[in-house]
Amino acid sequence: MNVLVLNAGSSTLKAKLIDTEKPEKPEPLLSMTVERIGTDGVTHESAVATVLASAASSTHRVDAVGHRVVHGGERFMGATLIDASVEAAIDACSQLAPLHNPPNLAGIRAARSALPNVPHVAVFDTAFHARLPRRAKTYAIDAAVAEKHGIRRYGFHGTSHGYVAELAAKHLGRPLADLRIVSLHLGNGASACAIELGHSTETSMGLTPLDGLVMGTRSGDIDPGALIALLRAGMSVDELDTLLGKKSGLAGLSGVGPDLRDIERRAAEGDDRCRLAINVFSHRVRKYVGAYAAAMGGLDAVILTAGIGENSASMRQRILQRFDFLGLVLDDDRNTDGKVTHERPVAEISGETSRVRALVVKTNEELAIARQTVTVLAQLAPPASAPVIPIAVSARHLHLDRDTFARLFGQDATPTRYKDISQPGQYACEEKVNLIGPRGRIDGVRLLGPLRPKTQVEVSRTDEFKLGIDAPIRDSGQVAGSAPIVLEGPKGTVSIPEGLICAKRHVHMHTEDAKRFGVKDGDEIEVAITGGPRDLVFGDVLVRVSDRYKLEMHIDTDEANAAELDSGKDGDLVYTGVDMAKAEVREKRIVS
Ligand code: ADP
């Protein structure tokens, strides 16, 4: 498929036409930049027309268009097919990225009207960071003010960080989800990203791309008190904006401009401002590497990418030297030789004995955008938006056979429907039963209907302690040889020799869901709970597939508490349909 990748800025339109079926030939079919948009009558419409005319004369088809969009706000967790509502949502994110989203959107509108019959996909710089944990995305200011003004960390360069991380994992021969990586995108814009479980868990750019590392013309980290001092000294907001965005960073420090090549040359000639600029830049990056290794509790690889990361061996050496204490040993010869090309995009620059691997990786944001465009069009989930599994938290409950029901509630009684529950045909009943164990009792345990061939009582580990009974972990229906329990109802008491179990956590899936997740009945998978206050990964989750099932994971109250999911009222069956639980199938393990 030929994907036209458009990156529409305020004054330039960068375009690349990429054949996504030829990974061995990553050079674009067409590459052009239209400059001076906004002057001499050049508009985004005319710039798009120039690009399309050039594509037409090259005789290459355009099958789809992938648009780079800087800010996806809270809404976009991954790349998305563009329609009117997506355009409106991108517009709504403009206040978060006033310099970037409006021109991105102008490019989208111009291209959609020029090419109305091909699909257009938006790929967001923020998407890879969409699941930053709360501790990483929250700024420590008055929570109400932060909420009102939407002040939080979003992170940028996500397309690049995600792309180089995939290449690094491939090079290391390990699943990305198993690696702890610090990715350093060092170009005109620069950011660091901590990558765990295959996605960003911390990143240096914040609400805007001004935060974090020293950049070509941007300051990165600065004491907010300094901004207040400058404002108090009479600087206007616009002047401050220009200072931090255009007159700072390498350019502001060195006085010679934003390009590191010029600064390195002048530094070699003895220019002190240029030497300081280099030192401030590398010192800041080193701080982030150390901080992110600490935040992740370990480190497997460091990636350097973009103009500076890919090309400046001396900057790489300054950044990575004396990291032996972290387990990273730079190999100076490999570093000096560390060239990367589109054909050979990864170069290893750590030594043989280095436990932490240092890799130079050539980024290719356009190729990443083209691939994500294809993925969206193939209707597969984009990498940053894992499918969400709703979670239901089951409080203790029981199923009764006809005979036991009659002995507990009377010969003529029938179960009374209290409310339907989510799995089709099942319902909670008005009837409740007391459980009596050797150590203690639990009253008011809800009956679920309809009646079943075998009595089954499902409790949590905590309940077992209270009762004084050790019950086995079992799949529903597998009660043979399980624990005994005494049941007490209004009309009688029944001691059952087996039937008490601790339910094995499981996911119900419709056949179509199973296809989408690539799993089958009986598989065991891992499900990650992310985005909440106590994220964790549940292993040994049984998959149960049937056309009668609705997608839903069932866990008990202990498991819900461990992940800080809302477990609702005690003694009832609770369905949370939890939005905070961004459950995802992280890895599947098949048990034979
Ligand atoms: P952008 O963020 O605009 O995509 P790039 O990733 O292309 O930027 O990085 C551009 C920057 O990379 C240049 O401004 C320059 O500072 C730096 N750079 C490129 N090549 C070299 C080199 N050989 N040595 C040092 N710095 C370089």
XYZ file of C-alpha atoms and ligand atoms in Angstrom:
619
model
C 0.000 0.000 0.000
C 1.288 3.466 -0.871
C 0.750 5.765 2.091
C 1.260 9.491 1.713
C 2.590 10.734 5.042
C 1.926 14.407 5.685
C 3.466 16.503 8.418
C 1.873 19.922 8.190
C 3.600 22.621 10.217
C 2.868 26.322 10.422
C 5.276 27.239 7.620
C 6.183 23.919 5.969
C 4.455 20.816 4.652
C 6.661 17.730 4.679
C 5.425 14.868 2.524
C 6.672 11.328 1.926
C 5.051 8.636 -0.146
C 5.913 5.244 1.336
C 5.331 1.771 -0.059
C 4.592 -0.154 3.123
C 4.877 -3.535 1.431
C 8.565 -3.105 0.725
C 10.205 -3.043 4.143
C 13.526 -3.967 2.551
C 13.364 -0.722 0.584
C 12.541 1.911 3.170
C 13.445 4.867 0.937
C 10.249 6.778 0.153
C 8.861 6.769 -3.383
C 8.583 10.506 -3.121
C 9.877 13.010 -0.627
C 9.232 16.714 -0.705
C 8.940 19.769 1.486
C 6.847 22.775 0.575
C 8.093 25.830 2.425
C 6.919 29.367 3.070
C 3.321 28.473 3.881
C 1.642 31.658 5.094
C 3.735 33.910 2.847
C 3.540 34.780 -0.878
C 0.029 33.346 -1.119
C 1.206 29.804 -0.238
C -1.526 28.018 1.746
C -1.914 24.505 3.111
C -4.326 23.862 0.199
C -1.798 24.969 -2.422
C 0.985 23.063 -0.657
C -1.103 19.861 -0.695
C -1.912 20.494 -4.383
C 1.811 20.815 -5.144
C 2.520 17.496 -3.391
C -0.322 15.705 -5.177
C 0.731 17.076 -8.546
C 4.200 15.752 -7.919
C 2.801 12.337 -6.903
C 0.619 12.270 -10.027
C 3.545 13.059 -12.305
C 5.582 10.315 -10.646
C 2.705 7.912 -11.591
C 2.616 6.489 -8.065
C -0.849 5.883 -6.635
C -1.836 7.262 -3.248
C -3.836 4.553 -1.408
C -4.116 6.275 1.959
C -2.908 9.360 3.789
C -1.310 9.271 7.227
C -1.259 12.598 9.045
C 1.086 13.465 11.861
C -0.871 15.152 14.628
C 1.028 16.465 17.618
C -1.615 16.486 20.326
C -4.281 13.848 20.841
C -5.283 15.079 24.296
C -7.136 12.680 26.574
C -9.158 11.224 23.761
C -6.755 9.492 21.396
C -4.954 6.412 22.703
C -3.842 5.386 19.229
C -3.991 6.176 15.531
C -7.508 6.791 14.231
C -9.377 6.932 10.956
C -10.295 10.574 10.402
C -13.910 11.640 10.067
C -15.668 14.885 10.924
C -15.834 14.049 14.625
C -12.108 13.234 14.753
C -11.365 16.551 13.021
C -13.454 18.326 15.649
C -11.638 16.505 18.458
C -8.234 17.435 17.020
C -9.476 21.017 16.855
C -10.536 20.800 20.491
C -6.955 19.749 21.413
C -5.618 22.942 19.795
C -5.569 24.823 23.052
C -3.075 22.252 24.345
C -0.798 22.663 21.312
C -1.592 26.054 19.779
C 1.499 26.043 17.558
C 1.045 22.528 16.202
C -2.531 21.271 16.079
C -4.007 24.141 13.992
C -1.523 23.646 11.107
C -1.851 19.832 11.453
C -5.598 20.260 11.080
C -5.235 22.664 8.152
C -3.172 19.972 6.400
C -5.814 17.334 7.162
C -8.645 19.497 5.819
C -6.737 20.408 2.662
C -5.747 16.794 1.989
C -9.222 15.383 2.712
C -10.823 17.803 0.305
C -8.182 17.115 -2.377
C -8.334 13.327 -1.867
C -11.880 12.639 -0.680
C -11.887 9.012 -1.822
C -8.900 7.659 0.069
C -8.857 6.979 3.810
C -7.062 9.498 6.031
C -5.584 8.423 9.348
C -4.340 10.606 12.209
C -1.251 9.392 14.092
C -0.673 11.222 17.370
C 2.661 12.126 18.992
C 1.011 11.766 22.380
C -0.515 8.302 21.843
C 2.470 6.202 22.947
C 2.294 8.048 26.281
C -1.473 7.653 26.629
C -1.112 5.205 29.503
C 1.389 7.093 31.631
C 0.771 6.099 35.236
C -0.888 8.768 37.349
C 2.263 9.318 39.381
C 4.076 10.297 36.186
C 1.423 12.439 34.577
C 0.433 14.454 37.644
C 2.071 17.791 38.427
C 2.197 18.608 42.118
C 0.012 21.704 42.047
C -3.406 22.345 43.588
C -5.385 19.417 42.227
C -8.476 21.530 41.538
C -6.473 24.030 39.480
C -4.798 21.232 37.534
C -8.185 19.656 36.846
C -9.827 22.918 35.796
C -7.083 23.884 33.352
C -6.127 20.394 32.193
C -2.576 20.766 33.516
C -0.905 17.361 33.282
C 1.941 15.627 31.511
C 1.121 14.306 28.053
C 4.516 13.676 26.437
C 5.460 13.921 22.749
C 7.745 12.226 20.190
C 5.718 9.103 20.940
C 5.767 7.845 17.359
C 9.565 7.961 17.368
C 10.024 6.445 20.848
C 7.631 3.619 19.995
C 9.276 2.934 16.647
C 12.889 2.849 17.882
C 11.886 0.741 20.895
C 10.378 -1.884 18.556
C 13.567 -1.927 16.473
C 15.713 -2.213 19.602
C 13.652 -5.139 20.927
C 13.975 -6.889 17.579
C 17.734 -6.328 17.617
C 17.987 -7.695 21.164
C 15.813 -10.680 20.240
C 13.402 -10.110 23.137
C 9.749 -9.093 23.392
C 9.466 -5.349 23.910
C 7.103 -5.992 26.833
C 9.956 -7.681 28.741
C 12.408 -4.792 28.437
C 13.048 -1.683 30.513
C 14.321 0.954 28.128
C 15.357 4.583 28.291
C 14.828 6.073 24.834
C 16.550 9.379 24.078
C 15.205 11.276 21.058
C 17.791 14.014 20.581
C 17.027 16.184 17.561
C 15.994 19.807 17.303
C 13.318 18.843 19.769
C 14.535 16.406 22.414
C 12.870 14.105 24.892
C 13.589 11.096 27.082
C 11.145 8.272 27.606
C 11.065 5.361 30.054
C 9.516 2.323 28.388
C 8.171 -0.643 30.352
C 5.623 -3.323 29.421
C 5.860 -2.014 25.851
C 4.627 1.477 26.546
C 5.784 4.796 27.940
C 5.692 5.052 31.726
C 7.557 8.349 32.099
C 8.669 11.020 29.681
C 10.411 14.374 29.848
C 8.108 16.536 27.738
C 5.034 17.594 29.653
C 1.851 19.506 29.030
C 3.737 21.052 26.112
C 6.943 20.139 24.252
C 8.871 22.781 26.250
C 9.605 20.599 29.250
C 12.557 18.345 29.969
C 15.785 18.144 28.006
C 17.770 21.040 26.532
C 16.715 21.425 22.863
C 17.811 23.398 19.809
C 15.983 26.539 20.851
C 13.853 25.385 23.807
C 14.895 25.572 27.449
C 13.519 22.312 28.828
C 13.440 22.157 32.652
C 13.528 25.501 34.381
C 12.543 26.570 37.870
C 8.961 27.881 37.537
C 10.019 30.553 40.040
C 12.333 31.945 37.349
C 9.337 32.515 35.066
C 7.507 34.340 37.832
C 10.613 36.466 38.450
C 10.831 37.363 34.731
C 7.140 38.236 34.596
C 7.528 40.390 37.709
C 10.536 42.079 36.108
C 8.225 43.291 33.340
C 8.581 40.653 30.621
C 5.311 40.048 28.754
C 3.793 36.595 28.354
C 4.592 36.628 24.629
C 8.182 37.647 25.285
C 8.495 34.827 27.803
C 7.018 32.416 25.276
C 9.577 33.485 22.664
C 12.426 33.341 25.173
C 11.674 29.775 26.285
C 10.650 28.404 22.900
C 12.898 30.167 20.409
C 15.809 31.851 22.157
C 16.837 29.224 24.685
C 18.374 25.766 24.553
C 21.558 25.212 22.583
C 20.946 28.433 20.612
C 20.469 30.589 23.691
C 23.381 29.079 25.565
C 25.895 29.075 22.715
C 24.959 32.268 20.904
C 25.737 30.547 17.592
C 22.370 28.915 16.810
C 20.612 25.625 17.426
C 22.774 23.296 15.324
C 25.040 21.096 17.415
C 27.487 20.692 14.516
C 28.306 24.418 14.606
C 28.489 24.379 18.398
C 30.834 21.370 18.480
C 33.117 23.059 15.924
C 33.278 26.295 17.918
C 33.783 24.413 21.173
C 36.754 22.604 19.650
C 38.180 26.030 18.822
C 37.901 27.000 22.487
C 34.604 28.903 22.597
C 33.548 28.763 26.238
C 29.821 29.412 25.688
C 29.703 26.531 23.218
C 31.514 24.240 25.656
C 29.033 25.145 28.357
C 26.096 24.552 25.987
C 27.378 21.027 25.279
C 27.923 20.342 28.963
C 24.510 21.572 30.024
C 22.907 19.478 27.273
C 24.723 16.226 28.131
C 24.438 16.725 31.896
C 20.653 17.097 31.585
C 20.338 13.928 29.489
C 22.489 11.970 32.002
C 20.234 13.072 34.836
C 17.215 11.684 33.025
C 18.888 8.351 32.258
C 19.685 7.877 35.938
C 16.285 9.078 37.057
C 14.393 6.793 34.695
C 16.527 3.764 35.582
C 15.603 4.472 39.205
C 11.924 5.026 38.383
C 11.772 1.683 36.530
C 13.833 -0.085 39.179
C 16.270 -1.289 36.554
C 17.439 -0.909 33.001
C 18.037 -3.233 30.046
C 18.836 -0.813 27.234
C 19.425 2.822 26.368
C 18.480 4.025 22.886
C 19.876 7.166 21.253
C 18.078 8.489 18.200
C 17.326 11.534 15.971
C 19.846 14.045 14.545
C 22.111 14.339 17.570
C 21.632 10.821 18.957
C 22.299 9.220 15.585
C 25.202 11.416 14.528
C 27.174 12.927 17.371
C 29.522 10.280 18.788
C 31.072 12.850 21.102
C 27.700 13.797 22.596
C 26.871 10.095 23.013
C 30.175 9.603 24.813
C 29.476 12.508 27.178
C 26.031 11.138 27.934
C 26.949 7.489 28.481
C 30.416 7.666 30.046
C 30.886 6.506 33.651
C 27.665 4.557 33.780
C 29.494 1.409 34.939
C 27.634 1.650 38.245
C 24.406 1.156 36.277
C 25.844 -1.813 34.403
C 26.400 0.130 31.182
C 29.874 0.138 29.677
C 30.356 2.188 26.529
C 32.724 0.815 23.871
C 34.538 3.882 22.526
C 35.462 2.314 19.189
C 31.964 1.038 18.563
C 30.630 4.451 19.519
C 32.913 6.257 17.088
C 31.926 3.809 14.331
C 28.258 3.724 15.319
C 26.708 4.664 11.996
C 23.073 3.914 11.298
C 21.314 3.917 7.934
C 17.822 3.046 6.730
C 19.219 -0.329 5.654
C 21.032 -0.962 8.954
C 19.066 1.087 11.466
C 20.576 -0.298 14.703
C 24.197 -0.025 15.914
C 25.290 -1.389 19.271
C 27.771 0.853 21.081
C 28.030 -0.886 24.467
C 30.886 -3.259 25.194
C 30.735 -7.056 25.256
C 30.678 -7.067 29.058
C 27.988 -4.439 29.380
C 24.840 -5.803 31.018
C 22.830 -2.792 29.864
C 22.917 -2.469 26.084
C 23.416 0.927 24.444
C 21.984 1.214 20.946
C 22.008 3.927 18.315
C 18.779 3.528 16.360
C 17.779 5.427 13.236
C 14.313 6.795 13.735
C 11.858 6.992 10.863
C 8.702 8.711 11.985
C 7.225 8.771 8.503
C 7.604 5.006 8.117
C 6.092 4.533 11.571
C 3.146 6.754 10.597
C 2.716 4.853 7.321
C 2.710 1.512 9.158
C 0.260 2.687 11.798
C -1.960 3.940 8.989
C -1.955 0.475 7.440
C -2.672 -1.094 10.827
C -5.667 1.165 11.391
C -6.964 0.411 7.930
C -6.579 -3.306 8.505
C -8.877 -2.660 11.471
C -6.370 -4.059 13.858
C -5.886 -2.311 17.121
C -3.107 0.258 16.871
C -0.169 -0.540 19.136
C -0.931 2.181 21.655
C -4.555 1.270 22.156
C -4.766 -2.248 23.474
C -8.325 -3.565 23.533
C -10.047 -2.933 26.807
C -11.573 -5.863 28.690
C -14.397 -4.874 31.034
C -13.901 -6.286 34.512
C -16.576 -7.661 36.778
C -15.772 -8.170 40.426
C -17.608 -11.155 41.871
C -18.321 -10.996 45.546
C -18.808 -14.363 47.252
C -21.870 -16.161 45.868
C -23.286 -19.610 45.347
C -25.086 -21.809 42.844
C -27.437 -24.511 44.177
C -28.736 -27.790 42.848
C -32.484 -28.400 43.019
C -32.343 -30.732 46.021
C -30.116 -28.500 48.181
C -32.244 -25.467 47.279
C -35.377 -27.308 48.424
C -33.748 -28.333 51.728
C -32.653 -24.762 52.430
C -35.714 -22.848 51.235
C -38.578 -25.339 51.360
C -39.944 -28.007 49.043
C -42.275 -25.638 47.182
C -39.893 -22.696 46.839
C -38.396 -21.519 43.555
C -35.558 -19.002 43.126
C -36.808 -15.400 42.927
C -35.128 -13.214 40.297
C -33.620 -10.110 41.930
C -31.749 -8.700 38.928
C -30.108 -9.874 35.725
C -26.346 -10.120 35.621
C -24.192 -9.563 32.625
C -23.626 -13.105 31.341
C -26.776 -13.900 29.326
C -29.368 -16.083 31.104
C -27.839 -15.650 34.568
C -29.423 -13.657 37.344
C -28.950 -12.738 40.983
C -31.694 -14.071 43.281
C -33.425 -12.584 46.310
C -32.414 -15.690 48.292
C -29.344 -15.637 50.525
C -27.593 -18.418 52.421
C -25.310 -18.436 55.476
C -21.976 -20.279 55.295
C -20.743 -22.030 58.428
C -17.151 -23.188 58.715
C -15.094 -24.644 61.565
C -13.664 -21.230 62.496
C -16.431 -18.793 61.631
C -19.517 -17.981 59.592
C -20.401 -15.647 56.751
C -24.043 -14.636 56.535
C -26.100 -13.426 53.609
C -24.326 -14.980 50.635
C -26.264 -14.304 47.427
C -27.691 -17.139 45.331
C -27.229 -16.930 41.548
C -29.786 -18.532 39.259
C -30.784 -20.610 37.468
C -30.370 -23.768 39.562
C -27.522 -26.000 38.400
C -26.804 -29.745 38.407
C -24.191 -29.249 41.157
C -23.944 -26.957 44.147
C -20.970 -24.636 44.012
C -19.966 -21.983 46.553
C -17.413 -19.379 45.398
C -15.476 -17.489 48.055
C -12.270 -15.478 48.242
C -9.104 -16.454 50.100
C -10.004 -13.922 52.817
C -13.385 -15.649 53.241
C -11.624 -18.993 53.576
C -9.579 -17.652 56.516
C -12.751 -16.442 58.155
C -14.462 -19.813 57.677
C -11.342 -21.789 58.550
C -11.446 -23.853 55.372
C -8.809 -24.310 52.704
C -10.622 -24.474 49.356
C -8.928 -25.266 46.032
C -8.707 -22.836 43.102
C -11.070 -24.240 40.510
C -12.662 -23.396 37.218
C -16.445 -23.064 37.546
C -18.189 -26.463 37.468
C -15.098 -28.404 38.573
C -16.256 -29.179 42.100
C -15.223 -32.828 42.416
C -12.892 -33.179 45.401
C -13.313 -29.530 46.458
C -13.865 -28.418 50.075
C -16.881 -29.201 52.312
C -19.099 -26.504 53.808
C -22.254 -26.174 55.914
C -25.074 -24.135 54.334
C -27.804 -22.568 56.449
C -31.110 -21.426 54.942
C -34.448 -20.328 56.389
C -35.847 -23.869 56.193
C -32.862 -25.999 57.043
C -29.147 -26.651 57.245
C -27.258 -28.775 54.728
C -23.722 -30.039 55.058
C -22.225 -30.609 51.632
C -19.121 -32.806 51.350
C -17.743 -30.815 48.419
C -18.565 -27.634 46.445
C -16.601 -24.842 48.141
C -14.049 -23.344 45.734
C -11.960 -20.231 45.180
C -12.856 -19.369 41.589
C -10.019 -19.319 39.098
C -9.847 -15.879 37.532
C -11.111 -15.987 34.002
C -12.199 -13.993 30.982
C -15.439 -14.760 29.201
C -15.128 -14.080 25.487
C -17.463 -14.293 22.568
C -15.982 -16.266 19.648
C -15.401 -12.988 17.813
C -13.478 -11.526 20.780
C -11.292 -14.632 20.934
C -10.456 -14.174 17.252
C -9.587 -10.529 17.850
C -7.296 -11.397 20.773
C -5.818 -14.408 18.993
C -6.704 -16.835 21.799
C -8.874 -19.933 22.151
C -10.928 -21.648 24.832
C -8.693 -23.024 27.587
C -5.746 -20.697 26.926
C -4.200 -18.943 29.880
C -3.255 -15.324 29.418
C -1.856 -12.394 31.331
C -4.027 -9.337 31.791
C -2.460 -6.017 32.770
C -4.385 -3.469 34.790
C -2.964 -0.055 33.949
C -3.853 3.571 34.520
C -5.152 3.058 38.051
C -3.543 3.696 41.409
C -2.295 0.092 41.921
C -1.432 -1.340 38.526
C -0.626 -5.001 38.302
C -0.515 -7.905 35.896
C -2.751 -10.924 36.559
C -1.194 -14.153 35.349
C -2.951 -17.530 34.910
C -6.171 -15.990 33.622
C -8.279 -18.697 32.023
C -9.964 -17.899 28.708
C -13.500 -19.240 28.282
C -14.942 -18.872 24.813
C -18.539 -19.339 23.745
C -21.026 -17.694 21.414
C -23.194 -17.216 24.512
C -20.589 -15.153 26.361
C -20.027 -11.461 26.507
C -16.460 -10.124 26.848
C -15.757 -9.746 30.550
C -13.060 -10.682 33.036
C -14.184 -12.073 36.386
C -12.075 -11.611 39.477
C -12.919 -11.898 43.139
C -12.863 -9.174 45.774
C -9.338 -9.976 46.965
C -8.033 -9.650 43.432
C -9.982 -6.433 42.890
C -8.623 -4.983 46.121
C -5.080 -5.850 45.123
C -5.544 -3.802 41.936
C -7.585 -1.129 43.775
C -10.598 -1.763 41.584
C -13.950 -0.790 42.991
C -15.297 -3.943 44.566
C -18.653 -2.454 45.519
C -20.925 -3.706 48.232
C -20.041 -6.766 50.182
C -22.184 -9.826 49.829
C -23.448 -8.977 46.381
C -22.317 -9.585 42.870
C -20.964 -6.377 41.526
C -20.407 -5.312 37.957
C -18.106 -2.420 37.630
C -17.660 -2.195 33.849
C -14.580 -0.437 35.147
C -13.329 2.422 32.982
C -10.205 2.831 35.044
C -9.221 -0.746 34.356
C -7.490 -0.589 31.041
C -7.059 -4.306 30.905
C -5.080 -5.647 28.037
C -3.866 -9.013 26.878
C -0.172 -8.543 27.301
C 1.095 -11.957 26.487
C -0.632 -15.209 25.958
C 0.620 -18.493 27.219
C -0.992 -21.608 25.946
C -1.439 -24.491 28.332
C -1.822 -27.784 26.588
P 14.115 17.355 14.152
O 13.833 17.303 15.609
O 13.883 18.709 13.564
O 13.569 16.212 13.369
P 16.667 16.106 13.677
O 16.354 14.844 14.338
O 16.852 16.113 12.206
O 15.695 17.261 14.093
O 17.977 16.683 14.347
C 18.552 17.854 13.867
C 19.707 18.228 14.744
O 20.614 17.133 14.841
C 20.534 19.334 14.131
O 20.022 20.587 14.466
C 21.868 19.100 14.754
O 21.903 19.785 15.980
C 21.938 17.638 15.025
N 22.882 16.941 14.150
C 22.655 16.393 12.944
N 23.785 15.826 12.442
C 24.748 16.024 13.369
C 26.151 15.683 13.471
N 26.770 15.014 12.500
N 26.811 16.056 14.564
C 26.194 16.724 15.544
N 24.898 17.062 15.519
C 24.177 16.730 14.454
